[in-house]
Short mmCIF file of C-alpha atoms and ligand atoms in Angstrom, two decimals:
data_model
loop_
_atom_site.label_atom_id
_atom_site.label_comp_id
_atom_site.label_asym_id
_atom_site.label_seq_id
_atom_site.Cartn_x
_atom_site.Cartn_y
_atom_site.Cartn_z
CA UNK A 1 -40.00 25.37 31.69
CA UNK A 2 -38.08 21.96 31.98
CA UNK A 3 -35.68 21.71 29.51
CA UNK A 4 -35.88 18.53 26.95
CA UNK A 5 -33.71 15.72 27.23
CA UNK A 6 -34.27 15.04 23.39
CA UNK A 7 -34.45 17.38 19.92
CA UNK A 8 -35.74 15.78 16.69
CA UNK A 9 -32.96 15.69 14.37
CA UNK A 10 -33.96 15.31 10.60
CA UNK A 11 -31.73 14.12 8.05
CA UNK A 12 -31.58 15.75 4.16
CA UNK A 13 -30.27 14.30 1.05
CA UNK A 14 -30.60 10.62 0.22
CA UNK A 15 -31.54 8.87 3.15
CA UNK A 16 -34.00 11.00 4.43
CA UNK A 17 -34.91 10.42 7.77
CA UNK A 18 -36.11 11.82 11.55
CA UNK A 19 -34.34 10.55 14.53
CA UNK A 20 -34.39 11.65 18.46
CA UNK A 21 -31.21 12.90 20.19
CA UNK A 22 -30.24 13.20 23.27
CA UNK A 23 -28.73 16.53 24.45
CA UNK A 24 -25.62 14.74 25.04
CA UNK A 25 -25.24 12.55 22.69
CA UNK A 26 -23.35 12.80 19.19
CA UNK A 27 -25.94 13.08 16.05
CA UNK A 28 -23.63 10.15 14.50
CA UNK A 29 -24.74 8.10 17.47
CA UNK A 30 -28.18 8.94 17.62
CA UNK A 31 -28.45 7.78 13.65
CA UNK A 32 -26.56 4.51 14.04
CA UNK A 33 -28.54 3.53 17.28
CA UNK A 34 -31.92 4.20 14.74
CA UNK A 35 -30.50 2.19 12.15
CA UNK A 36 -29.82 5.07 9.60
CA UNK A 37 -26.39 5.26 7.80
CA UNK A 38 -24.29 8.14 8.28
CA UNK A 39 -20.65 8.00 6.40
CA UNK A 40 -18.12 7.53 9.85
CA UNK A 41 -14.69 5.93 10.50
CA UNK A 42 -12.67 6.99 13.67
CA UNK A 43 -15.27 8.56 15.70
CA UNK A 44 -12.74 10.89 17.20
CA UNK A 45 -13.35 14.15 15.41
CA UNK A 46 -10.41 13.72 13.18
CA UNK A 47 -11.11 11.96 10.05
CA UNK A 48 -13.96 14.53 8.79
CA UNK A 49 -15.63 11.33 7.37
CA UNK A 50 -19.08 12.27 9.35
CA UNK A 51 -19.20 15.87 8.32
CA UNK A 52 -22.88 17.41 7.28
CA UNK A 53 -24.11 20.55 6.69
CA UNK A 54 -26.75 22.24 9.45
CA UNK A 55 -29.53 23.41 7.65
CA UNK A 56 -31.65 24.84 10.66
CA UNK A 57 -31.43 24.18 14.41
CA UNK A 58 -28.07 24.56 16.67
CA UNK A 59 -25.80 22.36 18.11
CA UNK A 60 -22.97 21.89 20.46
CA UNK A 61 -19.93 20.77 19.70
CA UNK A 62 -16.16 21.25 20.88
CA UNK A 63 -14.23 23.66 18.28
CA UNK A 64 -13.25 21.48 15.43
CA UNK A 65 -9.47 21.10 14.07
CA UNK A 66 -9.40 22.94 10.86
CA UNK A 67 -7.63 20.48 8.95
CA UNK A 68 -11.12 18.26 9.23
CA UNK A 69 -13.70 21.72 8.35
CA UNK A 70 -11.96 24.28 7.19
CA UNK A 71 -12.14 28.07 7.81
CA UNK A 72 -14.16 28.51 4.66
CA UNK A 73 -16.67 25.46 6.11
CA UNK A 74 -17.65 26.52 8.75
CA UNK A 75 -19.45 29.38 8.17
CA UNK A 76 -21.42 27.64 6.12
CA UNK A 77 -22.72 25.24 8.86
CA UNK A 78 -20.55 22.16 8.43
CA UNK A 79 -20.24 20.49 11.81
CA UNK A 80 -19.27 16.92 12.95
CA UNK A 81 -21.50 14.45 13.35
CA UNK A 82 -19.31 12.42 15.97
CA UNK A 83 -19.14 15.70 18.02
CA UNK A 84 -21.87 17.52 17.47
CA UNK A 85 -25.07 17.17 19.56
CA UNK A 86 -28.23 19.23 19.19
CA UNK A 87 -29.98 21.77 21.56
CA UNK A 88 -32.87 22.69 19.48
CA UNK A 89 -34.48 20.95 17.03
CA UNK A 90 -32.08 20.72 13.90
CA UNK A 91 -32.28 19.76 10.56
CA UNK A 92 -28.78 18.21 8.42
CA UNK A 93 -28.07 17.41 5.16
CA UNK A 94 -25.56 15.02 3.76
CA UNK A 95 -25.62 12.64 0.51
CA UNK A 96 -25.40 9.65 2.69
CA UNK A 97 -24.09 6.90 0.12
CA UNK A 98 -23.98 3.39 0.55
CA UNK A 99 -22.06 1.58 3.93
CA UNK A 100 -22.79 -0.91 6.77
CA UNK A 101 -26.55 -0.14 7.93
CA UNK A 102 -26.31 -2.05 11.31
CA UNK A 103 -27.68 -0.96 14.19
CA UNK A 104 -25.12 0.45 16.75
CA UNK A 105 -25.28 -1.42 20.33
CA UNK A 106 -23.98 -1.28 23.60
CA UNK A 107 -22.73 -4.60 24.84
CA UNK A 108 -21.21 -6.68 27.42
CA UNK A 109 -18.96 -8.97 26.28
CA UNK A 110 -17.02 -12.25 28.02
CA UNK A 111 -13.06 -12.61 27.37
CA UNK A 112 -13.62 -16.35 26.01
CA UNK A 113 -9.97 -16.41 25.03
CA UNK A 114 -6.69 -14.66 25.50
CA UNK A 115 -3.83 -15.47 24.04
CA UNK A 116 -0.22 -14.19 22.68
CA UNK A 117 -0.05 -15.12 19.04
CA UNK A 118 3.64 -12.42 18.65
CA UNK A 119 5.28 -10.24 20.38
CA UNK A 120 3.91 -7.58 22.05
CA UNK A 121 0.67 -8.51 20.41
CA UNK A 122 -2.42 -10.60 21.52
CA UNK A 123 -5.51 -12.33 20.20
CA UNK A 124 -8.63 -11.70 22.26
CA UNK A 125 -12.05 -13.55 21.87
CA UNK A 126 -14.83 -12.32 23.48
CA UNK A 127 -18.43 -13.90 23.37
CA UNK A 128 -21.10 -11.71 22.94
CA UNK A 129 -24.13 -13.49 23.66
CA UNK A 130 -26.69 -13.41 20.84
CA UNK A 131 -25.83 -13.18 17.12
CA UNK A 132 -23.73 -9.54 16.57
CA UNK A 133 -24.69 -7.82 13.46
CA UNK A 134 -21.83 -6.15 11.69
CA UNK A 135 -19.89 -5.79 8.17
CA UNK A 136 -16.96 -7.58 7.64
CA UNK A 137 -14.12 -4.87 8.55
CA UNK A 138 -15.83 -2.30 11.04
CA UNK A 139 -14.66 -2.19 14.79
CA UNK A 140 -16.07 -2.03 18.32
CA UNK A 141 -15.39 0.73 20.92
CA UNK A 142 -14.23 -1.11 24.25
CA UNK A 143 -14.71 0.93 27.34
CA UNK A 144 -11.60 1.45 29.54
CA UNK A 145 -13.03 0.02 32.84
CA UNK A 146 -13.02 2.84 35.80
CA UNK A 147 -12.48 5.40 32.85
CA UNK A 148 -14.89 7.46 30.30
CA UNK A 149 -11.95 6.25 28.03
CA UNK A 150 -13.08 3.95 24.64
CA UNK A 151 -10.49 2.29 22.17
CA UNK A 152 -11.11 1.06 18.74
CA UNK A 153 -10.40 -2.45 17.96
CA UNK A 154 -11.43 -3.90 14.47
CA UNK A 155 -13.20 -7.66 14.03
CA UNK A 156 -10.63 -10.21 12.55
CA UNK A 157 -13.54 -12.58 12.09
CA UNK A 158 -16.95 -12.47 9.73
CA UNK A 159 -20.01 -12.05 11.52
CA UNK A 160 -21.06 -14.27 14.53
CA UNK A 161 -21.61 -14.30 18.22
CA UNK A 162 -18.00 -14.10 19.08
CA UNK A 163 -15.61 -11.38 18.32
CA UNK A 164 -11.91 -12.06 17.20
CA UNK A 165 -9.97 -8.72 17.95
CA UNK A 166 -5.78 -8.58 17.40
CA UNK A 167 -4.60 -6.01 20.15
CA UNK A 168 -1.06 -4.50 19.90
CA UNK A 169 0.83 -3.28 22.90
CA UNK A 170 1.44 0.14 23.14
CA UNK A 171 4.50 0.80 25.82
CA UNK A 172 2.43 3.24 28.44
CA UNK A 173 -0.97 2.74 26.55
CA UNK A 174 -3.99 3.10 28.53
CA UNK A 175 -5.70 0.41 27.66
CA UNK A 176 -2.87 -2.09 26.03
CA UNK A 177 -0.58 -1.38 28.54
CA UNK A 178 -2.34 -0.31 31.51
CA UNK A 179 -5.35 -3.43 31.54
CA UNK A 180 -5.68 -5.40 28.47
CA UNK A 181 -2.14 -6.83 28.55
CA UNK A 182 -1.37 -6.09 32.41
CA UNK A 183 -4.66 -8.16 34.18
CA UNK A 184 -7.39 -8.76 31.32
CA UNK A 185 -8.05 -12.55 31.31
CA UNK A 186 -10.67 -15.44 30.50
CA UNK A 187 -14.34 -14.78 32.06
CA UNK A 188 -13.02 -10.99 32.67
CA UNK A 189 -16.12 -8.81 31.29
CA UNK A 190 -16.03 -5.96 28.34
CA UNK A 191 -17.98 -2.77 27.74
CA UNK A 192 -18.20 -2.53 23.97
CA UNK A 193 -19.79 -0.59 21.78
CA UNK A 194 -20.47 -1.00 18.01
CA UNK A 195 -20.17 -2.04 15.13
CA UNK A 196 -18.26 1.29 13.74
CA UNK A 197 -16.93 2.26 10.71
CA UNK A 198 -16.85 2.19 6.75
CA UNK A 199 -13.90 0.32 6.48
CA UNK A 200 -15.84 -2.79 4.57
CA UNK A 201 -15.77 -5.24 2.47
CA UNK A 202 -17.51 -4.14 -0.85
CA UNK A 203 -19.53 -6.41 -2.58
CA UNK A 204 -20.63 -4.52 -5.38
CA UNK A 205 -17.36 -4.48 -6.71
CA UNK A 206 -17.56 -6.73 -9.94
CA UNK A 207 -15.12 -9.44 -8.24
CA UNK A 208 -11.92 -7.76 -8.95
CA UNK A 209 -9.05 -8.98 -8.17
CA UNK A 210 -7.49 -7.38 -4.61
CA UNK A 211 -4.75 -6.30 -2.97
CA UNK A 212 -4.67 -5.48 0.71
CA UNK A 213 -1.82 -4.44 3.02
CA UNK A 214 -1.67 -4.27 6.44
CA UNK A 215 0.85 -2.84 8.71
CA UNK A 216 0.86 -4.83 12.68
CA UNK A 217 -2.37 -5.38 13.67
CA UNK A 218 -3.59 -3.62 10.83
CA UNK A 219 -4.07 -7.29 9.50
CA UNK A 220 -7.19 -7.69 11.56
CA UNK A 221 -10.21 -6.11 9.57
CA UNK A 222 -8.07 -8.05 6.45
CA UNK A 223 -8.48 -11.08 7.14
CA UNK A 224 -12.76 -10.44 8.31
CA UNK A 225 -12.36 -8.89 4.77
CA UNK A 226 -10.37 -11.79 2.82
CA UNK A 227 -12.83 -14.55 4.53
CA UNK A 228 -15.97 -12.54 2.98
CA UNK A 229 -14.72 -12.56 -0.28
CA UNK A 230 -13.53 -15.71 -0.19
CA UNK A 231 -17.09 -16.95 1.24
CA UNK A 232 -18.70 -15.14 -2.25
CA UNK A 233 -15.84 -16.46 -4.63
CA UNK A 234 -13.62 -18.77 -3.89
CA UNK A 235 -11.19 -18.18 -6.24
CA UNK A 236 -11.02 -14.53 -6.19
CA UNK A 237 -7.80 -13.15 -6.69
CA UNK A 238 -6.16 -11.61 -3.11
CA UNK A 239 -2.57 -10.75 -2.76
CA UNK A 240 -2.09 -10.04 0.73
CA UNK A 241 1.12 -7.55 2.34
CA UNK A 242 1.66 -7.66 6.13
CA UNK A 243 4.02 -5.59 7.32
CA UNK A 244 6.15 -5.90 10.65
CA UNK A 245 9.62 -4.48 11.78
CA UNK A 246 10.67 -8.59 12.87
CA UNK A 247 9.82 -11.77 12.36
CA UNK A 248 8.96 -12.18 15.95
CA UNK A 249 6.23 -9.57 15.27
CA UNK A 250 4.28 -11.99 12.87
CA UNK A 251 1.43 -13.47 13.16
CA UNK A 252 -1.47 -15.38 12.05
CA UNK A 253 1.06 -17.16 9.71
CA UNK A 254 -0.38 -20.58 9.66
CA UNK A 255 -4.09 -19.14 8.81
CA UNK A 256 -2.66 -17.05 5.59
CA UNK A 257 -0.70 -19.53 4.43
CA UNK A 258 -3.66 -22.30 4.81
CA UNK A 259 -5.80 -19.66 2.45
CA UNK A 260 -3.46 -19.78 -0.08
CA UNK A 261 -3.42 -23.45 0.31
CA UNK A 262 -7.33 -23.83 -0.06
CA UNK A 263 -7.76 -20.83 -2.62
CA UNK A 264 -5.44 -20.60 -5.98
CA UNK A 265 -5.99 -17.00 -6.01
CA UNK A 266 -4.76 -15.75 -2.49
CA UNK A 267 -0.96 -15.03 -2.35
CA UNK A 268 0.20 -14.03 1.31
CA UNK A 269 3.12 -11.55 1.67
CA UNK A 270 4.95 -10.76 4.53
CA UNK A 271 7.56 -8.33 4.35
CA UNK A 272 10.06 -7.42 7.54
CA UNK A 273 11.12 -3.90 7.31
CA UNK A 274 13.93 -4.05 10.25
CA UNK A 275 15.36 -7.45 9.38
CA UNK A 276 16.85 -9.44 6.17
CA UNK A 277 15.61 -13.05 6.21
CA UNK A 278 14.87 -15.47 3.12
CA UNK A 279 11.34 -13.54 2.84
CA UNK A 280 10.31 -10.45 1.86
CA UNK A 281 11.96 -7.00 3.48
CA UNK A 282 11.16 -3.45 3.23
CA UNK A 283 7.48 -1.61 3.39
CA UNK A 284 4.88 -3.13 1.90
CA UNK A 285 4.39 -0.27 -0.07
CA UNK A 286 7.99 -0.82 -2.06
CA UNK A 287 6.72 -4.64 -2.37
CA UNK A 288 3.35 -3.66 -3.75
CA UNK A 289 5.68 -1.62 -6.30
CA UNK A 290 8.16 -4.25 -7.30
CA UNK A 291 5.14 -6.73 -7.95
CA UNK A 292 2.66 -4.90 -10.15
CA UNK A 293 3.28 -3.17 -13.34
CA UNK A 294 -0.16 -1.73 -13.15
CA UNK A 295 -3.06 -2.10 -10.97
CA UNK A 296 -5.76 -0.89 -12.72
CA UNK A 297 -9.36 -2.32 -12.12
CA UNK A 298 -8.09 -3.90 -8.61
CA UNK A 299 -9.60 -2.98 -5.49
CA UNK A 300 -7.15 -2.04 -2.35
CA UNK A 301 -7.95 -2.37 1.39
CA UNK A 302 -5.45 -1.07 3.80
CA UNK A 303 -5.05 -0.68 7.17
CA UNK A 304 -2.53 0.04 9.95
CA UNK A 305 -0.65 2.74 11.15
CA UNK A 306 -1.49 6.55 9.43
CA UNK A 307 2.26 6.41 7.65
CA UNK A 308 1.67 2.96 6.15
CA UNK A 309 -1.52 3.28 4.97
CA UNK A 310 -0.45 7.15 3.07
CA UNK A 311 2.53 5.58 1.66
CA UNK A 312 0.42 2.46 0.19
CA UNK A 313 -1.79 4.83 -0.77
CA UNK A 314 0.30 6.59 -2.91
CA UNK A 315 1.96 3.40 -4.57
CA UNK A 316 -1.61 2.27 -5.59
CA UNK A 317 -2.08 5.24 -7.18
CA UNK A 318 1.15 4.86 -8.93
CA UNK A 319 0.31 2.20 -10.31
CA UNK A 320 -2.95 3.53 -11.64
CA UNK A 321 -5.44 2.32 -9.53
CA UNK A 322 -8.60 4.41 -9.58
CA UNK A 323 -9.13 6.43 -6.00
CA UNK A 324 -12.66 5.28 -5.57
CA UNK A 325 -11.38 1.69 -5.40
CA UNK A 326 -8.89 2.08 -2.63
CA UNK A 327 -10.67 1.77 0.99
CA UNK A 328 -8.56 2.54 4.07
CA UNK A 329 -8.55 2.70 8.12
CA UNK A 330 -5.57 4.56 9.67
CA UNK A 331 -4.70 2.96 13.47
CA UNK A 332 -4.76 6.53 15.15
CA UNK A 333 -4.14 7.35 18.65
CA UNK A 334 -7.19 8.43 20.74
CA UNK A 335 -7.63 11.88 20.98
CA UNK A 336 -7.77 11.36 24.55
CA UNK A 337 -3.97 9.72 24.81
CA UNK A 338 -1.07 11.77 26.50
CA UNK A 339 -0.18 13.12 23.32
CA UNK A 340 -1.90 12.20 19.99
CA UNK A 341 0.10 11.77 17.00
CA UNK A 342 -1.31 14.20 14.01
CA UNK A 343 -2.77 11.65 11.32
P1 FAD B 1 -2.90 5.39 24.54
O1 FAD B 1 -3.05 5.61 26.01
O2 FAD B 1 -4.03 5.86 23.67
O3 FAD B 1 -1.55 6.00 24.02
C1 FAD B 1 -0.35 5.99 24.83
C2 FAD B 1 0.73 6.80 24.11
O4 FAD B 1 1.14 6.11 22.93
C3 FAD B 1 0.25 8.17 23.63
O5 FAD B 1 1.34 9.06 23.74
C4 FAD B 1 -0.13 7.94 22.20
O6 FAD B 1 -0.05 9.12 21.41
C5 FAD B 1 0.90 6.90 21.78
N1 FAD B 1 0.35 5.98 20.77
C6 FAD B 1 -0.86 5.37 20.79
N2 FAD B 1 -1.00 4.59 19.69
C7 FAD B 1 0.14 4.73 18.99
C8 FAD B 1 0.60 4.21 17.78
N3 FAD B 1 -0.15 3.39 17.03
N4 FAD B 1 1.83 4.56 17.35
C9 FAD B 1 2.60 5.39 18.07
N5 FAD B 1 2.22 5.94 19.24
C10 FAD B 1 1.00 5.62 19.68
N6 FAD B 1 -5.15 -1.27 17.59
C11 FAD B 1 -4.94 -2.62 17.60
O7 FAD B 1 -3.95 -3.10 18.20
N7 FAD B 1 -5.80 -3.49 16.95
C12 FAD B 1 -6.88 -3.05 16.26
O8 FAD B 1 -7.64 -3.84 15.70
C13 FAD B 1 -7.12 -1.63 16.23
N8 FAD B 1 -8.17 -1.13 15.54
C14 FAD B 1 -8.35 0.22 15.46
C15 FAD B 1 -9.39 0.73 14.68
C16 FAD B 1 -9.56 2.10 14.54
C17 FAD B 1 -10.69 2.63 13.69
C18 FAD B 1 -8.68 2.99 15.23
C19 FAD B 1 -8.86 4.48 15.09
C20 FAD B 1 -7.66 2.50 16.02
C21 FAD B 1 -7.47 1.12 16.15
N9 FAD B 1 -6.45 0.59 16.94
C22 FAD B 1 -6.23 -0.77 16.93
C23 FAD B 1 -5.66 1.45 17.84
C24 FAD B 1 -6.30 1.39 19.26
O9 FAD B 1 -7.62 1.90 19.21
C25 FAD B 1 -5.54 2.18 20.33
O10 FAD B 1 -5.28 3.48 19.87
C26 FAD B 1 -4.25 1.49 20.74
O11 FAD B 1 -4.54 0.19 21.23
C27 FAD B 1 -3.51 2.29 21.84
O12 FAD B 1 -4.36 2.49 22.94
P2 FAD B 1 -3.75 2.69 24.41
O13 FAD B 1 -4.87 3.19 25.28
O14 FAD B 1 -3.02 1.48 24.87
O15 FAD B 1 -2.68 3.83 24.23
#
């Protein structure tokens, strides 16, 4: 008997649906590509955002860390979406939620634009043909070319046919180092995949006022996010925290400081953490701090790397912010780099 290439895969709990899968390819996949929502963020295995429960039917899947299902999990059946793919039929069940329902594409993209905008970071445009469907704040997957290797980059821009991405050099990175910043260049063309992630800009949120901090490029899915709201109400109140170690690490100055030129309500912030100038130093975090007594009913979005985000985290909190209202994406290393950092 030939063995399928596909298993049904049904889906329990709010969004109830049937999808095919391929025996090689992750459930999370297989549901995106359809159209249906599935909770997801890093697509690594690490986050634990995709996790459902198998109610019948097996899958494969590489052992997961138990810091993302835990030893008491996974006997009862909790597996990975990202990781997992089927070899029988299979049935899940998750209480999907509400996120970015977009359906998840492979696509070739042309470099349209390349540019340094500070150090050791670049701006890269890349023209994807027809109109790209995606929420303000998720990322694409680009494919390492010669390699199975993907990285994530997030969207700096709202939705269109080209794709704004801010790429930060990492000394000995695969793809910063070893292509994007050593030979990418205009006309060059990109594997992508996408769009990814929950990391959006919620518009159910009553217009409350916002703060967002972003640490490097972290600043990317921020300002995608910041133009959205902006779009919906102009004069919605954003205070806005980039952090950097120097000012030569800046970036995208001009464009913040035009917002709060056009919008009463934005206030840019950026603070230098490894150098005293006549702005802002220290974390953003410690900023955020000094500058609100409270911040309850705001909304937070931050982004950058895992120690920035946890430590704005916790000053939000501090300041009384309710958890559901703070949305984050953590910069991780692929699981796939020469050592990965733990989040
Ligand atoms: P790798 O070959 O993966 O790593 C080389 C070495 O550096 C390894 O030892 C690795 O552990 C270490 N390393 C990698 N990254 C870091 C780090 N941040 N800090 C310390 N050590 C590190 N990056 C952007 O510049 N812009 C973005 O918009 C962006 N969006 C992302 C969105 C998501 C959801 C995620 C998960 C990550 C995002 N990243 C972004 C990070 C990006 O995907 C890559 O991890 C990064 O560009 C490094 O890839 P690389 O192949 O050059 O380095």
């Amino acid at each position: 008997m030939t063995r399928p290439e596909s298993f049904k895969v049904r889906v329990l709990g709010s969004t109830p649906a049937t999808v095919d899968c391929g025996t090689e390819q992750p459930l999370l996949d297989a549901f995106l590509r359809s159209g249906v929502y599935l909770p997801n963020s890093w697509n690594q295995g690490t986050c634990g955002t995709c996790k459902v429960r198998l109610v019948s039917g097996t899958v494969k899947q590489p052992a997961p860390q138990l810091s993302v299902v835990s030893a008491d999990e996974q006997p009862g059946g909790f597996v990975l979406a990202c990781q997992a793919s089927p070899t029988s039929d299979t049935t899940i069940e998750l209480d999907a939620g509400t996120g970015p329902r977009h359906v998840l594409r492979d696509l070739t993209g042309t470099v349209a634009q390349i540019s340094a905008i500070a150090a050791d970071t670049l701006a890269l445009f890349v023209d994807v043909g027809d109109e790209f469907d995606f929420t303000a704040g998720q990322y694409v997957e680009i494919r390492v070319p010669g390699t199975d290797a993907v990285r994530q980059y997030s969207m700096a821009n709202r939705p269109g046919n080209a794709l704004e991405l801010h790429i930060r050099r990492v000394p000995g990175g695969r793809a910063t180092d070893g292509w994007i910043f050593a030979s990418l260049s205009r006309g060059d063309t990109i594997e992508l995949c996408g769009p990814w992630g929950d990391f959006v800009y919620a518009e159910d949120d009553g217009g409350a006022p916002i703060v967002m901090l972003g640490g490097g490029t972290g600043l990317a899915p921020l300002k995608a996010i910041a133009l959205e709201a902006l779009a919906a109400q102009p004069d919605r109140e954003i205070t806005v925290y980039h952090g950097v170690r120097t000012r030569a690490e800046l970036y995208d100055v001009e464009f913040w400081e035009g917002l709060t030129a056009d919008h009463s309500g934005v206030r840019y912030v950026p603070c230098l953490s490894r150098e005293t100038w006549d702005g802002r130093s220290g974390y953003v975090g410690d900023a955020l701090l000094e500058d609100f007594a409270s911040l309850r009913g705001h909304v937070a979005y931050l982004c950058g790397p895992a120690a920035m985000v946890d430590a704005g985290v916790k000053a939000c909190k501090r300041r009384r912010m309710a958890g559901r209202a703070i949305r984050r994406e953590k910069y991780v290393p692929a699981t796939d780099s020469a050592e990965a950092l733990p989040v």
